[in-house]
Each structure stands twice: as structure tokens, then as C-alpha cells.
XYZ file of C-alpha atoms in Angstrom:
651
model
C 37.123 144.307 96.782
C 37.350 141.611 98.434
C 40.713 140.779 99.913
C 41.871 137.472 100.566
C 44.008 137.007 103.604
C 46.221 134.627 103.966
C 45.969 132.490 107.258
C 49.828 133.001 109.485
C 52.316 130.690 107.807
C 53.405 130.774 104.279
C 51.955 130.485 101.315
C 50.459 127.868 99.104
C 52.583 124.934 100.375
C 53.589 121.714 98.039
C 54.307 118.610 99.757
C 56.917 118.471 97.695
C 60.350 117.672 99.047
C 62.800 117.766 96.595
C 64.770 121.538 96.230
C 64.821 123.315 93.273
C 67.681 123.488 91.050
C 67.664 127.351 91.685
C 69.088 129.806 94.997
C 65.907 129.218 97.166
C 62.692 132.106 96.579
C 61.471 131.586 93.770
C 60.354 133.293 90.865
C 56.967 134.557 90.151
C 56.885 131.951 86.768
C 56.521 129.295 88.199
C 53.929 127.225 88.889
C 52.139 128.029 92.142
C 49.779 125.887 91.760
C 51.512 122.694 91.999
C 49.307 119.637 93.264
C 46.043 119.563 92.036
C 44.630 118.251 95.283
C 46.335 121.988 97.076
C 43.643 123.840 98.953
C 45.770 126.577 98.794
C 46.922 127.862 95.986
C 43.268 127.734 94.915
C 41.757 129.647 97.103
C 44.695 132.818 95.899
C 43.101 134.868 94.274
C 41.730 138.753 94.233
C 43.890 142.214 94.980
C 45.571 142.590 97.566
C 44.783 145.810 99.752
C 47.714 148.087 98.755
C 50.632 147.927 96.703
C 53.307 144.564 96.648
C 56.404 145.951 98.705
C 58.493 146.050 95.166
C 56.136 148.489 93.314
C 56.311 150.478 96.556
C 60.046 150.881 97.072
C 60.929 150.604 93.238
C 57.511 153.734 93.414
C 55.723 152.047 90.078
C 52.640 150.828 89.888
C 50.650 147.736 91.325
C 47.677 146.341 89.894
C 47.553 144.537 93.661
C 47.083 141.049 92.099
C 47.200 137.827 93.996
C 49.241 136.128 94.353
C 51.134 137.637 93.041
C 51.637 141.825 90.658
C 51.939 141.061 87.073
C 54.871 143.775 86.967
C 56.996 140.775 89.328
C 56.105 137.983 87.551
C 57.544 140.777 83.580
C 60.612 141.576 86.245
C 60.624 137.777 87.420
C 60.562 139.314 91.010
C 59.171 137.495 94.435
C 56.173 139.637 94.689
C 55.016 140.089 98.655
C 52.516 142.247 100.503
C 52.525 143.039 104.033
C 49.253 144.617 104.998
C 48.098 147.907 106.005
C 47.194 148.032 109.586
C 45.149 151.261 109.333
C 42.654 149.869 107.690
C 40.040 148.745 109.070
C 38.817 145.439 107.182
C 41.250 144.377 107.205
C 40.839 141.283 110.542
C 44.274 141.985 112.788
C 44.213 138.731 114.066
C 45.502 137.312 110.087
C 49.255 137.697 109.160
C 50.574 141.084 108.692
C 53.357 139.486 105.995
C 52.082 137.905 102.867
C 54.704 136.188 100.027
C 53.926 133.848 97.121
C 55.932 131.181 98.332
C 55.718 127.827 95.085
C 57.355 125.308 96.945
C 57.297 125.023 100.844
C 59.982 126.163 102.928
C 60.137 123.036 104.641
C 60.991 121.352 102.303
C 64.741 123.170 102.337
C 66.649 121.813 104.302
C 67.895 124.871 104.015
C 65.128 127.194 106.161
C 64.098 125.183 108.746
C 65.102 127.521 111.149
C 67.667 130.093 112.123
C 70.746 128.830 112.357
C 73.050 127.025 109.532
C 73.253 123.035 108.573
C 69.904 123.304 111.809
C 68.112 120.202 110.383
C 70.747 118.263 108.148
C 73.027 115.656 109.693
C 77.050 114.787 108.873
C 76.062 111.967 107.698
C 73.954 113.768 104.581
C 76.257 115.861 103.837
C 78.781 113.621 103.609
C 76.141 111.533 101.704
C 76.568 114.543 98.835
C 79.328 112.346 97.225
C 77.920 109.915 95.412
C 77.639 106.345 95.659
C 76.908 105.197 92.294
C 75.030 105.955 88.899
C 75.709 110.204 88.983
C 77.521 110.660 85.728
C 80.822 110.205 88.374
C 83.360 106.820 89.634
C 81.990 105.409 92.630
C 83.893 107.084 96.142
C 83.737 106.537 99.514
C 84.073 109.201 101.506
C 87.436 107.690 102.871
C 88.124 107.373 99.847
C 87.957 111.280 98.583
C 90.071 111.666 101.750
C 92.983 110.080 100.774
C 92.938 111.706 96.749
C 92.535 115.028 98.221
C 95.757 114.368 100.278
C 97.429 112.526 98.098
C 96.561 114.810 94.587
C 95.902 118.262 95.565
C 97.261 118.760 98.953
C 101.603 118.650 97.356
C 100.398 122.247 96.398
C 96.785 123.369 98.330
C 97.366 122.331 101.589
C 94.790 123.688 103.404
C 94.118 121.493 105.348
C 96.058 120.358 108.120
C 96.816 116.347 107.671
C 97.126 115.744 111.408
C 95.225 118.178 113.270
C 92.646 117.046 110.608
C 92.806 113.085 111.863
C 92.525 114.589 115.355
C 89.175 115.885 114.536
C 88.163 113.200 112.346
C 86.753 111.434 115.827
C 84.481 114.490 115.952
C 83.102 113.748 112.560
C 82.983 109.860 113.041
C 81.394 109.526 115.940
C 78.695 112.122 115.365
C 78.362 109.861 111.045
C 77.516 106.789 113.489
C 79.804 105.109 111.288
C 77.323 104.215 108.164
C 77.704 101.942 105.596
C 77.650 103.739 102.161
C 75.048 101.488 100.673
C 72.559 102.974 104.264
C 73.277 106.268 103.349
C 70.648 108.906 102.182
C 71.644 110.099 98.886
C 68.963 113.375 99.575
C 68.765 115.371 101.682
C 64.469 114.967 102.636
C 62.808 115.773 105.180
C 62.231 111.907 105.819
C 65.920 111.524 105.920
C 66.796 114.203 108.175
C 64.132 112.703 110.157
C 65.613 109.216 110.597
C 68.967 110.428 110.736
C 68.114 111.873 113.947
C 65.960 109.381 114.977
C 68.401 107.401 115.250
C 71.533 109.361 116.967
C 71.368 110.608 120.742
C 71.377 114.329 120.426
C 75.134 116.094 120.350
C 76.114 119.595 122.065
C 75.528 122.602 119.792
C 79.304 123.142 119.783
C 80.547 119.191 118.341
C 77.382 118.672 116.475
C 78.017 122.358 113.945
C 82.300 120.751 114.044
C 81.300 117.165 112.511
C 78.644 118.428 110.117
C 81.143 121.615 109.299
C 84.446 118.546 109.063
C 81.937 116.704 106.626
C 81.269 119.481 104.457
C 84.599 119.990 104.266
C 84.998 115.920 102.711
C 82.235 117.233 100.000
C 84.850 119.508 99.614
C 87.652 117.576 99.624
C 85.499 114.726 97.396
C 85.040 118.485 95.137
C 88.815 119.166 94.082
C 89.461 115.496 92.714
C 86.881 115.144 90.753
C 87.595 114.594 86.928
C 86.092 116.127 84.255
C 86.187 113.932 81.348
C 87.007 109.682 81.906
C 87.048 107.291 78.940
C 82.494 107.748 79.630
C 82.375 110.920 78.868
C 82.700 113.988 79.587
C 81.397 114.311 83.766
C 79.548 116.599 85.635
C 81.131 119.647 87.053
C 79.330 122.215 88.513
C 75.711 120.014 89.564
C 73.815 119.321 92.001
C 76.440 118.258 95.014
C 78.736 121.286 93.788
C 74.905 123.562 94.014
C 74.193 122.129 97.154
C 77.829 122.510 98.790
C 77.558 126.057 98.203
C 74.758 127.146 99.009
C 75.074 125.179 102.621
C 78.619 126.959 102.615
C 76.580 130.921 101.585
C 74.677 131.173 105.436
C 78.417 129.883 107.543
C 80.512 132.763 105.726
C 77.974 135.469 105.938
C 78.036 134.126 109.803
C 80.711 135.219 112.064
C 80.032 135.889 114.903
C 77.716 133.853 117.857
C 77.835 130.687 119.217
C 79.610 128.347 118.137
C 82.035 130.515 116.259
C 83.130 130.439 113.647
C 86.093 127.660 112.708
C 89.055 126.757 110.576
C 87.006 123.912 109.133
C 85.035 126.372 107.542
C 86.942 128.594 105.543
C 89.271 125.253 104.458
C 85.577 124.373 102.381
C 85.609 127.953 101.227
C 89.098 127.780 99.969
C 88.361 123.875 98.599
C 85.087 125.428 97.090
C 87.201 128.128 95.440
C 90.545 125.417 94.174
C 87.658 124.255 92.353
C 85.320 127.405 90.204
C 88.971 128.042 89.636
C 89.818 125.052 88.248
C 86.936 124.217 85.673
C 86.981 128.221 84.338
C 84.628 129.652 87.134
C 87.738 133.012 87.730
C 85.419 135.247 88.146
C 83.226 133.544 90.534
C 85.849 132.035 91.916
C 87.151 135.355 93.300
C 83.831 136.288 94.624
C 84.067 133.056 97.275
C 87.802 133.645 98.019
C 86.767 137.161 98.595
C 84.137 135.870 101.163
C 86.785 132.767 102.462
C 89.810 136.429 103.028
C 87.299 137.948 104.443
C 86.285 135.277 107.552
C 90.041 134.671 107.673
C 91.778 137.417 108.811
C 88.286 137.262 112.252
C 89.291 134.511 112.297
C 93.971 136.145 112.364
C 94.181 133.504 110.555
C 97.504 134.641 109.208
C 101.406 133.614 108.995
C 103.678 133.958 111.282
C 107.439 136.213 110.833
C 110.168 136.012 111.359
C 111.413 137.570 114.694
C 114.583 139.956 115.309
C 117.787 138.898 115.184
C 115.583 135.684 114.749
C 117.237 134.956 111.303
C 117.026 131.246 109.733
C 117.376 129.861 113.279
C 115.197 127.073 114.859
C 111.899 128.296 116.234
C 108.846 126.924 118.162
C 105.387 126.412 116.460
C 102.230 124.828 117.043
C 100.541 122.863 114.553
C 97.445 125.444 115.280
C 99.713 127.974 114.003
C 101.445 125.260 111.091
C 98.078 125.077 110.148
C 97.085 129.125 109.650
C 100.305 129.771 107.798
C 99.926 126.496 105.448
C 95.817 127.754 104.412
C 96.974 131.495 104.761
C 99.366 131.118 101.850
C 96.942 127.727 100.394
C 94.550 131.220 99.194
C 97.578 133.195 98.441
C 98.513 131.199 96.236
C 95.168 130.906 95.053
C 94.910 134.612 94.624
C 97.744 135.069 91.802
C 95.950 131.356 89.706
C 92.511 133.580 89.232
C 94.792 136.879 88.499
C 96.004 135.476 85.387
C 93.393 135.588 83.511
C 91.970 138.875 82.073
C 88.890 139.000 83.399
C 89.939 139.271 86.826
C 93.514 141.058 86.776
C 91.542 145.218 87.656
C 90.878 143.341 90.499
C 92.524 143.909 93.735
C 94.253 141.220 95.828
C 92.870 140.025 97.709
C 95.168 138.972 100.469
C 98.321 141.018 101.073
C 101.835 141.034 100.013
C 104.334 138.727 102.480
C 106.599 140.857 103.829
C 111.179 139.772 103.474
C 109.453 137.990 107.515
C 106.304 136.183 106.343
C 107.298 132.983 106.718
C 106.724 130.545 104.160
C 104.882 126.831 105.251
C 106.529 124.096 106.507
C 103.776 121.438 104.654
C 103.066 117.950 107.380
C 104.038 115.042 105.249
C 100.068 113.522 103.523
C 98.846 111.064 105.965
C 95.923 108.435 104.595
C 93.729 109.521 107.194
C 90.974 107.407 109.233
C 93.839 105.004 110.437
C 91.910 101.970 111.768
C 93.545 102.839 115.218
C 90.668 105.637 115.733
C 88.712 103.527 115.659
C 88.943 100.346 116.824
C 85.934 99.867 113.962
C 86.711 100.926 111.062
C 89.468 98.829 110.503
C 86.819 96.349 108.991
C 85.349 99.861 106.496
C 88.340 100.643 105.297
C 90.660 97.170 104.640
C 91.715 98.060 101.787
C 90.173 100.963 100.108
C 93.107 104.011 101.130
C 95.427 102.280 98.922
C 98.840 102.903 99.393
C 99.476 106.443 99.886
C 102.432 107.340 102.104
C 102.625 107.071 106.240
C 100.077 109.374 109.154
C 102.658 111.692 110.354
C 102.883 111.965 114.429
C 99.788 113.426 116.454
C 102.251 116.152 118.544
C 101.259 119.523 119.418
C 104.497 121.424 118.815
C 106.575 121.227 115.432
C 110.122 121.805 115.808
C 111.158 122.721 111.888
C 113.475 125.872 110.688
C 111.307 128.069 108.904
C 112.178 131.213 106.571
C 111.234 134.504 105.496
C 109.752 134.332 102.425
C 112.651 136.393 101.054
C 115.109 133.838 101.596
C 116.954 132.639 98.259
C 115.425 129.548 96.679
C 119.545 128.056 95.496
C 120.461 128.136 99.312
C 118.301 125.961 101.294
C 115.937 122.885 99.470
C 112.936 124.088 100.292
C 110.099 121.257 100.593
C 107.188 120.856 98.795
C 104.710 123.870 99.636
C 107.210 126.377 100.983
C 108.925 126.425 97.323
C 105.113 126.424 95.622
C 104.350 129.490 98.022
C 108.173 131.216 97.675
C 107.335 131.269 94.428
C 104.226 132.225 94.257
C 105.761 135.506 95.288
C 107.879 135.769 92.683
C 104.880 135.619 90.903
C 102.468 138.015 93.044
C 105.414 140.199 92.016
C 105.366 139.967 88.762
C 101.261 140.501 88.714
C 101.867 143.999 90.673
C 104.165 144.544 87.633
C 101.588 144.076 85.049
C 98.643 146.188 87.195
C 100.489 149.073 87.736
C 102.651 149.511 85.062
C 101.086 152.242 82.104
C 100.832 149.136 78.896
C 100.389 152.174 75.983
C 103.481 152.197 74.012
C 106.220 154.063 74.918
C 104.338 154.643 78.064
C 106.169 150.995 80.114
C 108.639 151.289 81.993
C 112.597 149.764 80.640
C 112.731 145.983 81.815
C 116.317 146.863 83.169
C 113.574 147.495 85.769
C 113.026 144.615 86.286
C 116.213 142.599 86.281
C 116.040 141.191 89.739
C 112.678 139.916 89.417
C 113.891 138.320 86.606
C 117.227 136.969 88.340
C 115.549 135.283 90.891
C 112.757 133.726 88.661
C 115.486 132.280 86.591
C 118.126 131.254 89.122
C 114.630 129.835 91.064
C 113.838 128.040 87.896
C 117.516 126.651 86.742
C 117.742 124.939 90.902
C 113.966 123.366 90.424
C 115.336 121.891 86.453
C 118.601 120.376 88.272
C 117.123 118.910 91.680
C 113.259 118.622 90.079
C 112.846 114.361 89.498
C 109.440 114.360 89.954
C 107.225 116.920 86.793
C 104.609 116.147 88.558
C 104.859 117.335 91.689
C 106.510 120.949 91.189
C 103.711 121.499 87.670
C 102.073 124.374 89.868
C 106.192 125.659 90.494
C 106.514 125.845 87.209
C 103.754 126.585 85.889
C 103.778 129.607 88.323
C 107.628 130.932 87.156
C 106.899 131.062 83.721
C 103.483 132.702 84.253
C 105.892 135.035 86.262
C 107.582 136.172 82.802
C 104.800 136.457 80.759
C 103.771 138.932 82.387
C 106.259 140.517 82.513
C 107.408 139.830 78.589
C 104.595 139.468 77.187
C 103.465 143.008 76.171
C 106.341 143.871 74.381
C 105.290 140.764 72.235
C 102.732 143.716 70.726
C 105.160 147.390 70.930
C 107.494 144.930 68.327
C 104.546 144.279 65.555
C 103.887 148.004 65.504
C 107.627 148.662 65.611
C 107.679 145.938 62.637
C 105.345 147.290 60.653
C 106.386 151.021 61.124
C 109.904 149.447 59.922
C 109.504 147.921 56.347
C 109.065 151.445 54.345
C 112.693 151.780 55.296
C 113.435 147.790 54.110
C 113.290 147.114 50.360
C 110.431 144.865 49.010
C 111.895 142.125 49.586
C 113.545 142.396 53.363
C 111.123 139.857 55.201
C 109.150 139.645 57.932
C 112.596 137.958 60.350
C 114.114 140.749 58.847
C 112.223 143.838 60.004
C 112.090 141.901 63.104
C 116.035 141.318 63.094
C 117.003 145.237 62.481
C 114.075 146.183 65.313
C 115.501 144.598 68.510
C 118.879 145.756 66.814
C 118.616 148.992 67.433
C 115.732 148.170 70.564
C 117.428 146.558 73.468
C 114.548 146.866 75.352
C 112.395 144.673 73.153
C 115.371 142.405 72.909
C 115.498 141.683 75.729
C 112.327 141.029 76.751
C 111.850 138.869 73.101
C 114.992 136.906 74.893
C 113.460 136.449 78.319
C 110.304 135.199 76.113
C 111.830 132.737 74.637
C 113.105 131.513 77.657
C 109.988 131.281 79.528
C 108.730 129.056 76.195
C 111.437 126.691 76.120
C 111.301 125.860 79.442
C 107.914 125.962 78.993
C 107.226 123.187 75.539
C 110.745 120.584 77.480
C 108.712 120.396 80.233
C 104.941 119.535 78.236
C 107.420 117.504 76.242
C 108.287 115.116 79.089
C 104.655 114.840 80.484
C 102.931 115.392 77.297
C 105.894 111.078 76.011
C 105.199 110.370 80.229
C 101.624 110.127 78.976
C 102.148 108.092 76.321
C 104.142 105.818 76.831
C 102.216 104.301 79.892
C 98.587 105.264 80.632
C 98.795 107.060 83.901
C 96.228 108.568 86.307
C 96.293 112.512 85.606
C 94.379 113.502 88.169
C 97.920 114.515 90.362
C 97.944 117.207 87.474
C 97.991 120.731 88.929
C 95.179 123.242 87.638
C 96.937 126.047 86.892
C 99.162 124.664 83.816
C 96.597 124.997 81.978
C 97.109 128.961 82.581
C 100.312 128.790 81.108
C 99.667 126.387 78.477
C 97.335 129.532 76.416
C 100.405 131.900 77.370
C 102.648 130.408 75.208
C 100.859 129.798 72.458
C 100.380 133.404 72.514
C 103.458 133.941 72.248
C 104.101 131.441 69.737
C 102.090 132.657 67.557
C 103.014 135.954 67.883
C 106.790 134.648 67.465
C 105.390 133.297 64.261
C 105.015 136.497 63.081
C 107.213 138.180 63.571
C 110.049 134.986 62.464
C 107.983 133.423 59.666
C 111.404 131.859 58.545
C 110.776 130.349 62.616
C 107.029 129.131 61.905
C 107.549 125.785 61.246
C 108.932 125.127 65.007
C 107.005 127.556 66.273
C 103.802 125.311 64.194
C 105.526 122.228 66.708
C 105.576 124.341 69.236
C 101.325 125.161 70.072
C 100.705 121.446 68.411
C 102.565 120.466 71.273
C 100.873 122.381 74.109
C 97.672 121.845 72.479
C 98.676 118.325 73.761
C 99.348 119.507 76.928
C 95.677 121.527 77.315
C 94.072 118.529 75.642
C 95.633 116.329 78.371
C 94.841 118.918 81.084
C 91.396 118.867 80.112
C 90.762 115.722 81.404
C 91.130 117.089 84.724
C 91.148 119.707 84.863
C 87.696 122.746 83.422
C 90.531 125.771 83.019
C 92.195 124.026 80.054
C 89.227 123.321 78.007
C 87.942 127.470 78.064
C 91.891 128.327 77.931
C 91.567 126.504 74.275
C 88.404 127.802 73.105
C 89.903 130.838 73.937
C 92.379 130.688 71.878
C 89.907 129.938 69.495
C 88.012 132.535 69.213
C 91.013 134.940 70.705
C 93.640 134.723 67.414
C 91.501 131.502 65.509
C 93.686 128.745 66.075
C 91.539 125.429 65.332
C 92.501 123.520 68.312
C 91.275 119.959 65.575
C 94.602 121.114 63.777
C 96.623 120.756 65.829
C 95.289 117.697 68.126
C 95.284 115.906 63.696
C 98.201 113.438 65.715
C 97.712 113.093 68.910
C 96.720 109.608 70.796
C 95.977 110.960 74.284
C 92.955 109.862 74.982
C 90.436 109.523 78.684
C 91.463 107.767 81.190
C 89.729 105.080 82.389
C 87.466 104.691 85.841
C 89.825 102.736 87.888
C 92.845 103.992 86.577
C 92.485 107.779 88.098
C 93.379 107.104 91.574
C 94.930 104.015 90.594
C 98.666 105.617 92.287
C 99.936 101.816 93.024
C 102.062 102.660 90.265
C 103.661 106.039 91.013
């Protein structure tokens, strides 16, 4: 039979430069004859001299058809053939490797060279931030940086403002100060060639660093996106997100070489993991964070330890150590957020538990980066575009601060914003470990006395926050973790209460209510009584905060961009608890229903910002049959207008 030999290149090729939406290496189901004038596609036909590699590996019969066999086509798998050099009829001057590829790999910027990001410029990466017409409001990449530091950085400080500001000179030089109107909007070959033509050849190290900084900026932009505005629901996992993931993936797996991995690579991946978690993809976020944590270990990203005998004395830390500690704590906090999800709860933690000597982070002040002092050319470009944000921090190389260990009581000394987030994450971590390690079978759960110390510390921290907090939005992540910690410890006891109620109703008269049955069970079971009391405390605190936040947004239109992602999970647990209490205590039904409506209002508000809130509402409808439309029938909340999203002057 005739054998078709493919010349020394990938075949067939296509002149279309647009990258397909799916991952690289399309399957044979895609039409390989994309252009009628493509002679290579027409030339394909006949049979290969040997079975394709997939059929050979699985020891299945192969029909040897070119350009792909029927089995690979049926399985939607990539089909390739390796020539048999022992066959004397084969032309040994031709390629030894033949692969079916419906689009030219030269049209994919990820496969133009052996190195990640080769053939791409920093300007092109920045052009991933849409400037208009792509579903999201126009955003300048400088504005996106400031929005991140104002909205996300206070509770997820993985980027050190001082060091980031110092590095921006590299990015600005590489970007050559292009105006947004002149920035290419796609990573096509022609735009790459145009950018490379106008730029002087940079060194390998600085060029790679500028690209990773640009990728970090795009990740910052992603975390500041709104899910819903007055223009409707916005695309979340769109082309911008998918391109960032495809650019980032090979960087996470490249751990050696010159230049080596940078801290910006880890920061970018940590922000992408937050974006995935915040929009309801907890399993994907876990995978991204696992790769990030591995690379962080290779770069020795970790928090500091309080030296023996140092106690709470003043210690000196360089900004690099400060950055390493903040990045580690940010990943640790996100690890706890992700493990709230029922589908991820049984997976192992990705970062080690902090010890009593682990230093809590000391967050530098927020900064509107890219001040004109970096480069006089920026002065006219950034004027009026940065908003009314806090001033830049001093760019000193060494910082002096009082660093506290993770075991420091929260009430003895006032903690900084991110320090408080890290401290509450430690408490939340202990609660998650209890839930992960205990036997949840009825009658097998440990005594609540074993949680007494943790319970007392959670309540003490909560009361301290309530006394000292003036801005609810700035500490919502802390309240969310504290409330969720109590639910992790005590929520399983509600199922035990309902079970015991069913078994005890036979001892009560027919006129006895469920409330009386529940009261009788609690009266003779101190364990359940303690657990229910703790859950009532958590529910009341969370509902009071929701009433305050909801009232603020009802009274004055404001941007929900400052709302943190994990509060959606907490609202979910509160509604589950109120639904169970409503079944156990029917005489409290009206109060429970009103509280459930308040929490649904909060979920609706958070769904404007984060997709995880929408996922929580859908889960409540599927799991316990709560109809959101019933509880939101009186809601007056509406998605924010575009012009209000990053308008923080009122604050």
C-alpha cells in the first residue's frame, strides 16, 4: 500500500493566526482542511507504514489511516505516527516523526521556542487587559494595579508594595510606554513582530522579569473584576483568564534554568488561584495553589520565626524577608478558604501549620504605584487616572517593626490589618483540622470540652474585633473565618440533635411540639447544649454584620469591589444552621426565616463581586430546597453601575 511521507515540518499548516479557545494540540475532530488552498491538507491520504503511537501504547488494532486513525478520531485523541526505520521502502531523508496538527504551531505564541514566553513582549501581555468592548469596563493597566492594592491587598497581601514599585521601572522600560489605544489586543504573530521591531534587544534576565511582571499585573486586574454590573453579568472565565493560565502553566513547571524562577511568578499564580476560588472553582484553585506552593518551597518562600529568647522584641527584617512572609501567609489563608468547600475538605493542606514561633506578617501600607518619580514620562499619563488612594510607602531596604508570633493573643496588642487576617486564619486552620480528623459518626464525636480553648480564643478575638472595628468591609475576611471556624467545630452536632429528637418523640405525648422535644434533648445532653449555644452565637454575630453591611449598601450606592471572597461561604453555613434550627425549634420559625432572608440578601450583594456567592445560592437550592426568589422578593439591591466600580472617593 502507498505510504504518505510528510516533509520535515509539522503538517498540515494553516495561515490562521488566531489561537483556538481550547488547550494546545487539538484533537482530530477539528477539521484539518481549514483552507481550500492548503495543498498539504489535500496531499494527506493513504496509510502509514505502522500503527500510530497511541494504538501501539494501548496495544489496540490501528487502521493506520492518515492523517489520523479512526480510533483516535473516535476517542478525540491526538494521533501521531513514528516511521519505522527498519522498513527499507521508507525515505530516510524525510522526517522520522509525523504528527497530525490542524493548525500551525507557529501561530501559537507558546510554542514558538523552547522557553516559556519566548516571542511575547511585556506590552502584549499587558494588552490582555481589555480596554473596551469585551464585557468589562475600560481599564488602564495602571488603574488595575491601584485597584488591586486598594480592594484585595488589605486581606490578601501577596505582593509587597515597596518592592513592586521598585520593579516597575523594568516593566515600564520594556513596555516602552505605549498608550492603551496603540496597544495590540491579541497575541498574534504580526503584533509580536511589530513590538519586537520597535524595541531594543533586552537582556535575557530583564526581558523575562518584565514579562513576569506584566503577567502579575494582569493577574491583579483579574482579581479586581466585577461579576455583575448594571450592564449585566460579565464574563469571568473568558479569553483573558484562559490566556493567563496558558502563559502561567509552563512557568510553574519550569523550576530550573537561567534565569531562574522569580517571586513574581509565585505571586501571579497565587492571585490566579484566588480568582478561581472567588468565582466558585475551588477544585481548580486547589490545583493552582498546589503548583504555587511547590514552587514557593523551591524558592524558600516562608515566614520568619521568632528567635529563641527574643519574645516580642523589636527585630529587623529586610523587605525581601517581609515579602516572603506576606506571600506565604497569603497562600496559607487561601488554603483555608479553599478547604471550606465540601469537595476539597478531604484533600490535604498545601502549607504547613504555623508554629507558635511563626512570625505574623507586618503589612506595609498600600500604595498607588507608578508615581511620576519613577519616570518623568509617566507624569502626564497617570495624572488623574490613579484616583484618591493612600500615599506610597517609603522605599527603604530595611523595615523596623514589632513582629509577633502566631501564638500571640489578639487582645493583648493591636494587630495590623493583614496580621489580623493571618491570626484568624490560624484559628480557622485549627478548626478545619478538628473537622478533618474527628470521627463524624453519631456517638463517636469527641467531647466539646476538647474544643474549649479554641472556642474561647475564637470568641475573644471576635469580641475584640467588634469593639475595635469601625469599617466592616476591611475586616469581613476576619469575621468570615471566625464564624466559619465555629461552624466547622459545631455544625455536625445539629444533625445529632435532629436524630436524637426523632428518637425521643416516642417518649412525649402527641401534643408535644418539636421545640419541646429539642429542649428535652438539650436538657439531658450538655454536649449538644454547648454546641447549639455556640452556633447561636455564631449565627447572631454573622447576621448582625450582614444587617449592617446590607443597610449600608441599601442606603447609599457604593462599589462592592472591596468585599472579600470568603464571606460567601460563611453565609452558606449560617443559612444551613438557621434551616436546621428552624426544623428543631418551630416556634422560632419566623425569626429564622427573617435571618435567612438577610443572609440571602448578603449573598446577592456578594454575587455582584464574586461568583462563589452565586454558587452558594445554587447549592442551597439543590441541597435543602430553599428558593432564593422567595427570600429575595423584597430585595432592592441592584448591580452597581460601571462608573461606580472603582470610585472610592467617598471612602
